[in-house]
CSV table of C-alpha atoms in Angstrom, one decimal:
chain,number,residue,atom,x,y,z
I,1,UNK,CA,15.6,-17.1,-1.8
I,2,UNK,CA,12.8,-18.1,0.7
I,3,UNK,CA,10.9,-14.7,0.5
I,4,UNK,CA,7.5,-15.8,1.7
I,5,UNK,CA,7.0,-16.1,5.4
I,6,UNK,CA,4.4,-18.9,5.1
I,7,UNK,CA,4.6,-23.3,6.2
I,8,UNK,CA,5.9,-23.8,2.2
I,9,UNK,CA,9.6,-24.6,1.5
I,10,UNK,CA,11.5,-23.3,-1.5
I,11,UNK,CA,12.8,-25.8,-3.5
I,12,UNK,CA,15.3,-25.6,-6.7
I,13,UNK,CA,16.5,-28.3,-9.7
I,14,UNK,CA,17.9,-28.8,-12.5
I,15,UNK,CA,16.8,-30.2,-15.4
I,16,UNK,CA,19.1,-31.8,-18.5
I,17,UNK,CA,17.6,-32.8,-22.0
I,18,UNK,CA,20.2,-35.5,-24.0
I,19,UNK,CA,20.7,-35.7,-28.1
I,20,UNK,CA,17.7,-37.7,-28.2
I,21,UNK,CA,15.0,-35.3,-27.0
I,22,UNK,CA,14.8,-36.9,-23.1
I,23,UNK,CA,14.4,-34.6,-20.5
I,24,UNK,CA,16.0,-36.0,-17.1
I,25,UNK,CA,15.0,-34.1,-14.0
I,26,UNK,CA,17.7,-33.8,-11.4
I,27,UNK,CA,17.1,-34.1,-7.6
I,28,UNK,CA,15.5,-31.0,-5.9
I,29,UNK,CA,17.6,-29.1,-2.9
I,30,UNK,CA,15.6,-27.5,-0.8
I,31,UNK,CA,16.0,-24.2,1.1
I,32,UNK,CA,14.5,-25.3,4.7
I,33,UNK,CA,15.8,-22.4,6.4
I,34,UNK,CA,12.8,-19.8,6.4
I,35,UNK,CA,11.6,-16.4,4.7
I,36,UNK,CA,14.3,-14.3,4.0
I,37,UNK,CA,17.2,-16.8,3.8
I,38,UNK,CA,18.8,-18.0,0.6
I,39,UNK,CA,21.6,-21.0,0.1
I,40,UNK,CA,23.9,-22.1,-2.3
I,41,UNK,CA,24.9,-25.8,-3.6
I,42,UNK,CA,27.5,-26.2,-5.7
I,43,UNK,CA,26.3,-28.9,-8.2
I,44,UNK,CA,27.4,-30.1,-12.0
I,45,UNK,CA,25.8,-31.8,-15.1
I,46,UNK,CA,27.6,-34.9,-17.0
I,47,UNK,CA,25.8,-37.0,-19.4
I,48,UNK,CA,27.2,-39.2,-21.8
I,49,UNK,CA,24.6,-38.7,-24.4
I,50,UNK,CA,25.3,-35.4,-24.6
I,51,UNK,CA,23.4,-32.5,-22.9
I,52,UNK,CA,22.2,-30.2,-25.9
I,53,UNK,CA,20.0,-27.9,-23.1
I,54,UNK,CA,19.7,-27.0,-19.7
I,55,UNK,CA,17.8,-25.6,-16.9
I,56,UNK,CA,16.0,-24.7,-13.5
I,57,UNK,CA,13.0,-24.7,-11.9
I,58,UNK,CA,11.8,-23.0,-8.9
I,59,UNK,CA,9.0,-24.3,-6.7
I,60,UNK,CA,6.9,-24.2,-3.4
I,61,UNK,CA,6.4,-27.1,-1.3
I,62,UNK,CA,4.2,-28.0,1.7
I,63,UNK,CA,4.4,-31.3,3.9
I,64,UNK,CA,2.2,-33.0,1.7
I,65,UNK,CA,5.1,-32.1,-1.5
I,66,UNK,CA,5.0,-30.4,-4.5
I,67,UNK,CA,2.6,-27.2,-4.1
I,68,UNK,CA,3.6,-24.5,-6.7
I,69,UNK,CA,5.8,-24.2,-9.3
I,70,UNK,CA,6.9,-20.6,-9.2
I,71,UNK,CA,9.4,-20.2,-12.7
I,72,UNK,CA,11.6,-22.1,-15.0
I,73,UNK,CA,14.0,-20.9,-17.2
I,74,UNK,CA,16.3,-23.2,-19.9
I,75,UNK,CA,19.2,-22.5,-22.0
I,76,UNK,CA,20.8,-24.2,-25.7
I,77,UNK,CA,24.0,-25.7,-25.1
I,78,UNK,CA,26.1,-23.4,-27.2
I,79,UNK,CA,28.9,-26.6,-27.5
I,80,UNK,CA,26.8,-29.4,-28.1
């Protein structure tokens, strides 16, 4: 949720890391609809290496990109 009424743009992604220790970064989605909204994307993982952990990031962007990142929370894979 957008909950700053301010020029940035909330932004959301996923991040992966394989069996081998690389971290991939997934594409961000962006919530361009203004303070107070929220969306939803439905989205999925697949990696043929294996994902052994997972997670999110949150951030703020301005026109000129990446501004703030506000969290980030991860998770084991508990079937790796």
């Amino acid at each position: 949720m957008d909950t700053a009424s301010d020029a940035r743009v909330a932004g959301v992604r996923f991040y992966s890391m394989d069996r081998s220790g690389t971290t991939h970064y997934h594409m961000w989605r962006f919530n361009k609809n203004g303070a107070g909204t929220s969306q939803s994307w439905n989205t999925s993982l697949n990696d043929t290496r294996g994902i052994i952990l997972a997670g999110v990031e949150a951030a703020a962007f301005n026109d000129a990109g990446y501004q703030t990142l506000c969290g980030s929370a991860s998770v084991r894979n508990p079937y790796k």
